């Protein structure tokens, strides 16, 4: 029998990375502000949090990330200019980002890894369960992964991570979970976690993707977690402790995601994400798909 747990209202978005894979574009522009079609990647992530009912958003930033704050703030000069032109469509788009959620910001300071970035959120989150959304994974709004994860956490307590089956030869690129089945076909119990294992040592082909719903006890563990792979404080290492001992902060479950995910973490996948999303847009898709077919036919 499931139990009811406190409603989650807060989301944390780590956004302090340097974006080195996208240099020189990210020399002066945060990678989170790179456009995916006509909207910065970070806005898709905030919209996903809000769609799941999480309208209190803390962004963990770093140096040179001021454009993130500016994007979710009001721009009165631009709004006034659009209003005078009678451009209601673009005015609505500009105002949309500033009206999405209650935004908060904290600086990470030293880049000590994802676990450390999550720990920076502790004063804001307090003793409540909360969600963590990584900006490199864009989840299609037609496939409400985060909503399902929140539902599972409220029913089962503890922490919930997002999992996706990948080819065995790709598992070394991800955190990996050892799992046990449950009565729900899309929910597994996580018994162990390892960060970016060699394929021969991986306990499964279930990869962790960038969505988490975490019990606040994770903060106590992160404070004591030593740097792991890459010399960084790994969130996966802290979750492994929760999975090993449910008495600390409840069990760890995984929601197995089979929907549409757009990976903007490297240049090739970023371009593919733009093409896929552009093709599906009602305002851009028909003409763009026609051009794309023609281009591919000529090149082939």
Tab-separated table of C-alpha atoms in Angstrom:
chain	number	residue	atom	x	y	z
A	1	UNK	CA	0.000	0.000	0.000
A	2	UNK	CA	1.414	3.403	-0.970
A	3	UNK	CA	1.692	6.344	1.371
A	4	UNK	CA	1.178	10.043	0.748
A	5	UNK	CA	4.285	12.195	1.099
A	6	UNK	CA	4.727	16.005	1.106
A	7	UNK	CA	3.964	17.829	-2.136
A	8	UNK	CA	7.076	18.948	-4.007
A	9	UNK	CA	7.191	22.596	-5.046
A	10	UNK	CA	10.883	23.412	-5.601
A	11	UNK	CA	13.154	22.710	-8.535
A	12	UNK	CA	16.928	23.147	-8.699
A	13	UNK	CA	18.700	23.689	-12.020
A	14	UNK	CA	22.529	23.458	-11.937
A	15	UNK	CA	23.837	25.921	-14.514
A	16	UNK	CA	27.397	26.740	-13.477
A	17	UNK	CA	29.250	24.734	-16.124
A	18	UNK	CA	31.717	26.390	-18.478
A	19	UNK	CA	30.329	24.866	-21.677
A	20	UNK	CA	33.771	24.030	-23.022
A	21	UNK	CA	32.401	21.653	-25.664
A	22	UNK	CA	30.749	24.614	-27.396
A	23	UNK	CA	33.685	26.992	-27.506
A	24	UNK	CA	34.118	29.595	-28.880
A	25	UNK	CA	30.349	30.235	-28.802
A	26	UNK	CA	30.333	29.928	-25.003
A	27	UNK	CA	33.324	32.179	-24.379
A	28	UNK	CA	30.984	35.048	-23.497
A	29	UNK	CA	27.553	33.386	-23.718
A	30	UNK	CA	26.395	30.739	-21.218
A	31	UNK	CA	25.782	27.402	-22.929
A	32	UNK	CA	22.309	27.364	-21.341
A	33	UNK	CA	21.446	30.436	-23.425
A	34	UNK	CA	22.282	28.815	-26.767
A	35	UNK	CA	19.062	28.802	-28.796
A	36	UNK	CA	17.188	25.612	-29.612
A	37	UNK	CA	15.270	26.929	-32.621
A	38	UNK	CA	14.209	30.329	-31.202
A	39	UNK	CA	14.248	29.729	-27.453
A	40	UNK	CA	17.254	29.261	-25.146
A	41	UNK	CA	17.741	25.723	-23.874
A	42	UNK	CA	17.323	26.802	-20.253
A	43	UNK	CA	13.772	28.053	-20.883
A	44	UNK	CA	12.645	24.604	-22.018
A	45	UNK	CA	13.921	23.232	-18.687
A	46	UNK	CA	12.136	25.852	-16.583
A	47	UNK	CA	8.932	25.286	-18.553
A	48	UNK	CA	9.174	21.564	-17.804
A	49	UNK	CA	9.504	22.234	-14.073
A	50	UNK	CA	6.500	24.547	-14.106
A	51	UNK	CA	4.419	22.032	-16.085
A	52	UNK	CA	5.091	19.515	-13.291
A	53	UNK	CA	3.796	21.978	-10.684
A	54	UNK	CA	7.198	23.220	-9.495
A	55	UNK	CA	6.975	26.996	-9.698
A	56	UNK	CA	9.778	27.788	-7.211
A	57	UNK	CA	12.994	27.479	-9.222
A	58	UNK	CA	16.539	27.890	-7.920
A	59	UNK	CA	19.262	28.210	-10.522
A	60	UNK	CA	22.800	27.363	-9.390
A	61	UNK	CA	25.014	29.617	-11.482
A	62	UNK	CA	28.633	30.708	-11.716
A	63	UNK	CA	30.735	33.489	-13.137
A	64	UNK	CA	29.582	35.031	-16.428
A	65	UNK	CA	26.067	33.626	-16.026
A	66	UNK	CA	24.284	36.960	-15.629
A	67	UNK	CA	22.439	36.533	-18.964
A	68	UNK	CA	20.454	33.706	-17.347
A	69	UNK	CA	19.088	36.109	-14.746
A	70	UNK	CA	18.429	38.766	-17.376
A	71	UNK	CA	16.471	36.324	-19.540
A	72	UNK	CA	14.002	35.537	-16.762
A	73	UNK	CA	13.731	39.178	-15.695
A	74	UNK	CA	11.619	41.942	-17.220
A	75	UNK	CA	13.045	44.004	-20.078
A	76	UNK	CA	10.961	47.143	-19.944
A	77	UNK	CA	12.739	48.933	-22.801
A	78	UNK	CA	12.209	46.020	-25.199
A	79	UNK	CA	8.622	45.498	-24.050
A	80	UNK	CA	7.859	49.191	-24.522
A	81	UNK	CA	9.339	49.194	-28.027
A	82	UNK	CA	7.300	46.145	-29.052
A	83	UNK	CA	4.169	47.632	-27.513
A	84	UNK	CA	4.594	50.857	-29.480
A	85	UNK	CA	4.991	48.828	-32.678
A	86	UNK	CA	1.830	46.903	-31.890
A	87	UNK	CA	3.790	43.648	-32.066
A	88	UNK	CA	1.664	41.683	-29.611
A	89	UNK	CA	3.046	38.297	-30.679
A	90	UNK	CA	6.684	39.051	-29.923
A	91	UNK	CA	5.704	41.003	-26.796
A	92	UNK	CA	3.967	37.909	-25.432
A	93	UNK	CA	7.062	35.794	-26.132
A	94	UNK	CA	9.312	38.269	-24.336
A	95	UNK	CA	7.030	38.447	-21.298
A	96	UNK	CA	6.525	34.691	-21.151
A	97	UNK	CA	9.945	33.918	-19.693
A	98	UNK	CA	9.647	36.510	-16.921
A	99	UNK	CA	6.214	35.241	-15.877
A	100	UNK	CA	7.034	31.524	-15.834
A	101	UNK	CA	8.072	30.958	-12.216
A	102	UNK	CA	9.467	32.504	-9.059
A	103	UNK	CA	13.172	32.476	-9.859
A	104	UNK	CA	16.048	32.419	-7.375
A	105	UNK	CA	19.798	32.316	-7.947
A	106	UNK	CA	22.854	31.180	-6.021
A	107	UNK	CA	26.458	30.972	-7.183
A	108	UNK	CA	28.372	27.743	-6.932
A	109	UNK	CA	31.755	29.467	-6.767
A	110	UNK	CA	34.181	26.597	-7.281
A	111	UNK	CA	33.262	24.027	-9.972
A	112	UNK	CA	33.372	20.941	-7.749
A	113	UNK	CA	30.867	18.801	-9.609
A	114	UNK	CA	27.144	18.126	-9.759
A	115	UNK	CA	26.966	16.913	-6.171
A	116	UNK	CA	28.471	20.162	-4.941
A	117	UNK	CA	26.102	22.194	-7.138
A	118	UNK	CA	23.120	20.395	-5.600
A	119	UNK	CA	24.545	21.006	-2.118
A	120	UNK	CA	24.566	24.754	-2.856
A	121	UNK	CA	20.757	24.542	-2.931
A	122	UNK	CA	20.459	23.289	0.659
A	123	UNK	CA	19.682	26.665	2.331
A	124	UNK	CA	16.907	27.348	-0.173
A	125	UNK	CA	15.387	23.864	-0.233
A	126	UNK	CA	15.459	23.221	3.502
A	127	UNK	CA	13.826	19.975	4.674
A	128	UNK	CA	11.588	19.408	1.640
A	129	UNK	CA	11.941	16.909	-1.199
A	130	UNK	CA	12.909	18.700	-4.401
A	131	UNK	CA	13.598	18.136	-8.089
A	132	UNK	CA	16.875	18.571	-9.957
A	133	UNK	CA	16.812	19.202	-13.702
A	134	UNK	CA	19.955	19.194	-15.828
A	135	UNK	CA	19.920	21.510	-18.809
A	136	UNK	CA	21.583	19.152	-21.299
A	137	UNK	CA	18.509	16.899	-21.397
A	138	UNK	CA	15.399	18.429	-22.921
A	139	UNK	CA	12.292	16.302	-22.411
A	140	UNK	CA	9.432	16.674	-24.860
A	141	UNK	CA	6.436	18.236	-23.057
A	142	UNK	CA	4.193	15.561	-24.595
A	143	UNK	CA	6.042	12.981	-22.464
A	144	UNK	CA	5.661	14.237	-18.868
A	145	UNK	CA	8.607	12.459	-17.234
A	146	UNK	CA	9.029	14.833	-14.309
A	147	UNK	CA	5.342	14.722	-13.419
A	148	UNK	CA	5.542	10.940	-13.230
A	149	UNK	CA	8.663	11.120	-11.055
A	150	UNK	CA	6.960	13.521	-8.645
A	151	UNK	CA	3.980	11.185	-8.477
A	152	UNK	CA	6.213	8.195	-7.668
A	153	UNK	CA	8.073	10.120	-4.962
A	154	UNK	CA	4.841	11.266	-3.339
A	155	UNK	CA	3.598	7.677	-3.288
A	156	UNK	CA	6.777	5.869	-2.270
A	157	UNK	CA	8.931	8.506	-0.551
A	158	UNK	CA	12.715	8.568	-0.764
A	159	UNK	CA	14.338	9.634	-4.018
A	160	UNK	CA	13.496	8.981	-7.668
A	161	UNK	CA	15.857	9.093	-10.635
A	162	UNK	CA	15.130	9.034	-14.369
A	163	UNK	CA	16.456	6.012	-16.256
A	164	UNK	CA	16.660	5.229	-19.945
A	165	UNK	CA	17.823	2.059	-21.666
A	166	UNK	CA	20.870	2.627	-23.858
A	167	UNK	CA	23.050	0.374	-25.982
A	168	UNK	CA	25.564	-1.484	-23.794
A	169	UNK	CA	28.491	0.146	-25.592
A	170	UNK	CA	27.119	3.582	-24.630
A	171	UNK	CA	26.728	2.981	-20.898
A	172	UNK	CA	30.216	4.299	-20.128
A	173	UNK	CA	28.906	7.778	-20.960
A	174	UNK	CA	26.344	7.734	-18.123
A	175	UNK	CA	25.727	6.896	-14.528
A	176	UNK	CA	24.334	3.368	-14.401
A	177	UNK	CA	21.793	1.704	-12.098
A	178	UNK	CA	21.346	-1.831	-10.806
A	179	UNK	CA	17.597	-2.353	-10.555
A	180	UNK	CA	14.821	-4.641	-9.349
A	181	UNK	CA	11.322	-4.724	-10.833
A	182	UNK	CA	8.228	-3.445	-9.010
A	183	UNK	CA	4.499	-3.866	-9.538
A	184	UNK	CA	4.554	-0.788	-11.823
A	185	UNK	CA	5.957	-1.516	-15.281
A	186	UNK	CA	7.684	1.861	-15.549
A	187	UNK	CA	9.101	1.914	-11.995
A	188	UNK	CA	12.117	-0.020	-10.707
A	189	UNK	CA	13.799	-0.136	-7.332
A	190	UNK	CA	17.430	0.948	-7.477
A	191	UNK	CA	19.821	-1.252	-5.498
A	192	UNK	CA	23.091	0.265	-6.675
A	193	UNK	CA	24.625	3.009	-8.795
A	194	UNK	CA	27.966	3.524	-10.482
A	195	UNK	CA	29.258	6.553	-12.377
A	196	UNK	CA	30.312	5.950	-16.011
A	197	UNK	CA	31.326	2.276	-15.706
A	198	UNK	CA	33.233	0.260	-18.254
A	199	UNK	CA	30.670	-1.733	-20.282
A	200	UNK	CA	32.036	-5.000	-18.899
A	201	UNK	CA	31.450	-3.820	-15.331
A	202	UNK	CA	28.056	-2.165	-15.807
A	203	UNK	CA	25.256	-3.730	-13.720
A	204	UNK	CA	22.676	-3.004	-16.443
A	205	UNK	CA	22.069	-0.849	-19.498
A	206	UNK	CA	19.826	1.520	-17.531
A	207	UNK	CA	21.443	4.946	-17.818
A	208	UNK	CA	20.694	7.868	-15.517
A	209	UNK	CA	19.434	10.883	-17.434
A	210	UNK	CA	19.226	14.403	-16.100
A	211	UNK	CA	16.126	14.369	-13.893
A	212	UNK	CA	16.042	13.641	-10.162
A	213	UNK	CA	13.522	13.996	-7.349
A	214	UNK	CA	15.518	13.913	-4.122
A	215	UNK	CA	14.895	13.431	-0.441
A	216	UNK	CA	16.515	16.286	1.561
A	217	UNK	CA	18.705	13.771	3.437
A	218	UNK	CA	20.864	13.869	0.315
A	219	UNK	CA	22.385	17.092	1.649
A	220	UNK	CA	23.793	15.396	4.767
A	221	UNK	CA	25.415	12.755	2.580
A	222	UNK	CA	26.806	15.265	0.083
A	223	UNK	CA	28.483	17.199	2.900
A	224	UNK	CA	30.480	14.074	3.699
A	225	UNK	CA	31.010	12.786	0.158
A	226	UNK	CA	34.623	12.804	-0.996
A	227	UNK	CA	35.523	13.751	-4.561
A	228	UNK	CA	35.068	10.783	-6.876
A	229	UNK	CA	35.388	10.310	-10.615
A	230	UNK	CA	37.076	13.295	-12.253
A	231	UNK	CA	38.007	14.729	-8.862
A	232	UNK	CA	34.450	16.029	-8.431
A	233	UNK	CA	31.748	15.455	-5.835
A	234	UNK	CA	29.423	13.081	-7.644
A	235	UNK	CA	25.685	13.067	-7.008
A	236	UNK	CA	25.702	9.414	-8.086
A	237	UNK	CA	27.989	8.513	-5.160
A	238	UNK	CA	25.597	10.118	-2.679
A	239	UNK	CA	22.600	8.354	-4.233
A	240	UNK	CA	24.487	5.071	-3.950
A	241	UNK	CA	24.574	5.539	-0.173
A	242	UNK	CA	20.830	6.163	-0.104
A	243	UNK	CA	20.251	3.036	-2.186
A	244	UNK	CA	22.407	0.962	0.185
A	245	UNK	CA	20.662	2.099	3.364
A	246	UNK	CA	16.979	3.043	3.186
A	247	UNK	CA	17.042	4.149	6.835
A	248	UNK	CA	18.981	7.285	5.839
A	249	UNK	CA	16.392	8.854	3.555
A	250	UNK	CA	14.076	6.231	2.193
A	251	UNK	CA	14.470	4.024	-0.878
A	252	UNK	CA	15.689	5.035	-4.318
A	253	UNK	CA	13.402	4.259	-7.249
A	254	UNK	CA	13.798	4.829	-10.948
A	255	UNK	CA	11.233	5.805	-13.557
A	256	UNK	CA	12.102	4.160	-16.872
A	257	UNK	CA	11.593	6.758	-19.591
A	258	UNK	CA	10.736	5.702	-23.142
A	259	UNK	CA	9.639	9.066	-24.505
A	260	UNK	CA	11.213	11.802	-26.572
A	261	UNK	CA	14.453	13.249	-25.232
A	262	UNK	CA	16.625	15.840	-26.918
A	263	UNK	CA	20.281	15.686	-25.893
A	264	UNK	CA	21.947	19.092	-26.251
A	265	UNK	CA	25.098	18.027	-24.417
A	266	UNK	CA	27.347	17.885	-27.478
A	267	UNK	CA	27.444	19.659	-30.804
A	268	UNK	CA	26.083	16.849	-32.951
A	269	UNK	CA	23.155	16.051	-30.676
A	270	UNK	CA	22.480	19.757	-30.234
A	271	UNK	CA	22.072	20.149	-33.993
A	272	UNK	CA	19.886	17.050	-34.209
A	273	UNK	CA	17.683	18.406	-31.420
A	274	UNK	CA	17.187	21.668	-33.306
A	275	UNK	CA	16.253	19.838	-36.514
A	276	UNK	CA	13.793	17.531	-34.740
A	277	UNK	CA	12.077	20.345	-32.865
A	278	UNK	CA	11.963	22.607	-35.918
A	279	UNK	CA	10.379	19.828	-37.972
A	280	UNK	CA	7.624	19.426	-35.381
A	281	UNK	CA	6.751	23.121	-35.135
A	282	UNK	CA	3.461	24.063	-36.784
A	283	UNK	CA	4.833	27.451	-37.853
A	284	UNK	CA	8.180	26.183	-39.172
A	285	UNK	CA	7.764	22.485	-39.819
A	286	UNK	CA	6.034	22.301	-43.226
A	287	UNK	CA	8.476	24.568	-45.082
A	288	UNK	CA	11.491	23.309	-43.152
A	289	UNK	CA	10.697	19.644	-43.815
A	290	UNK	CA	10.261	20.379	-47.531
A	291	UNK	CA	13.647	22.090	-47.652
A	292	UNK	CA	15.268	19.325	-45.592
A	293	UNK	CA	14.021	16.587	-47.934
A	294	UNK	CA	15.316	18.525	-50.910
A	295	UNK	CA	18.674	19.125	-49.256
A	296	UNK	CA	19.122	15.477	-48.253
A	297	UNK	CA	18.119	14.287	-51.751
A	298	UNK	CA	20.676	16.594	-53.371
A	299	UNK	CA	23.448	15.640	-50.985
A	300	UNK	CA	22.788	11.892	-51.232
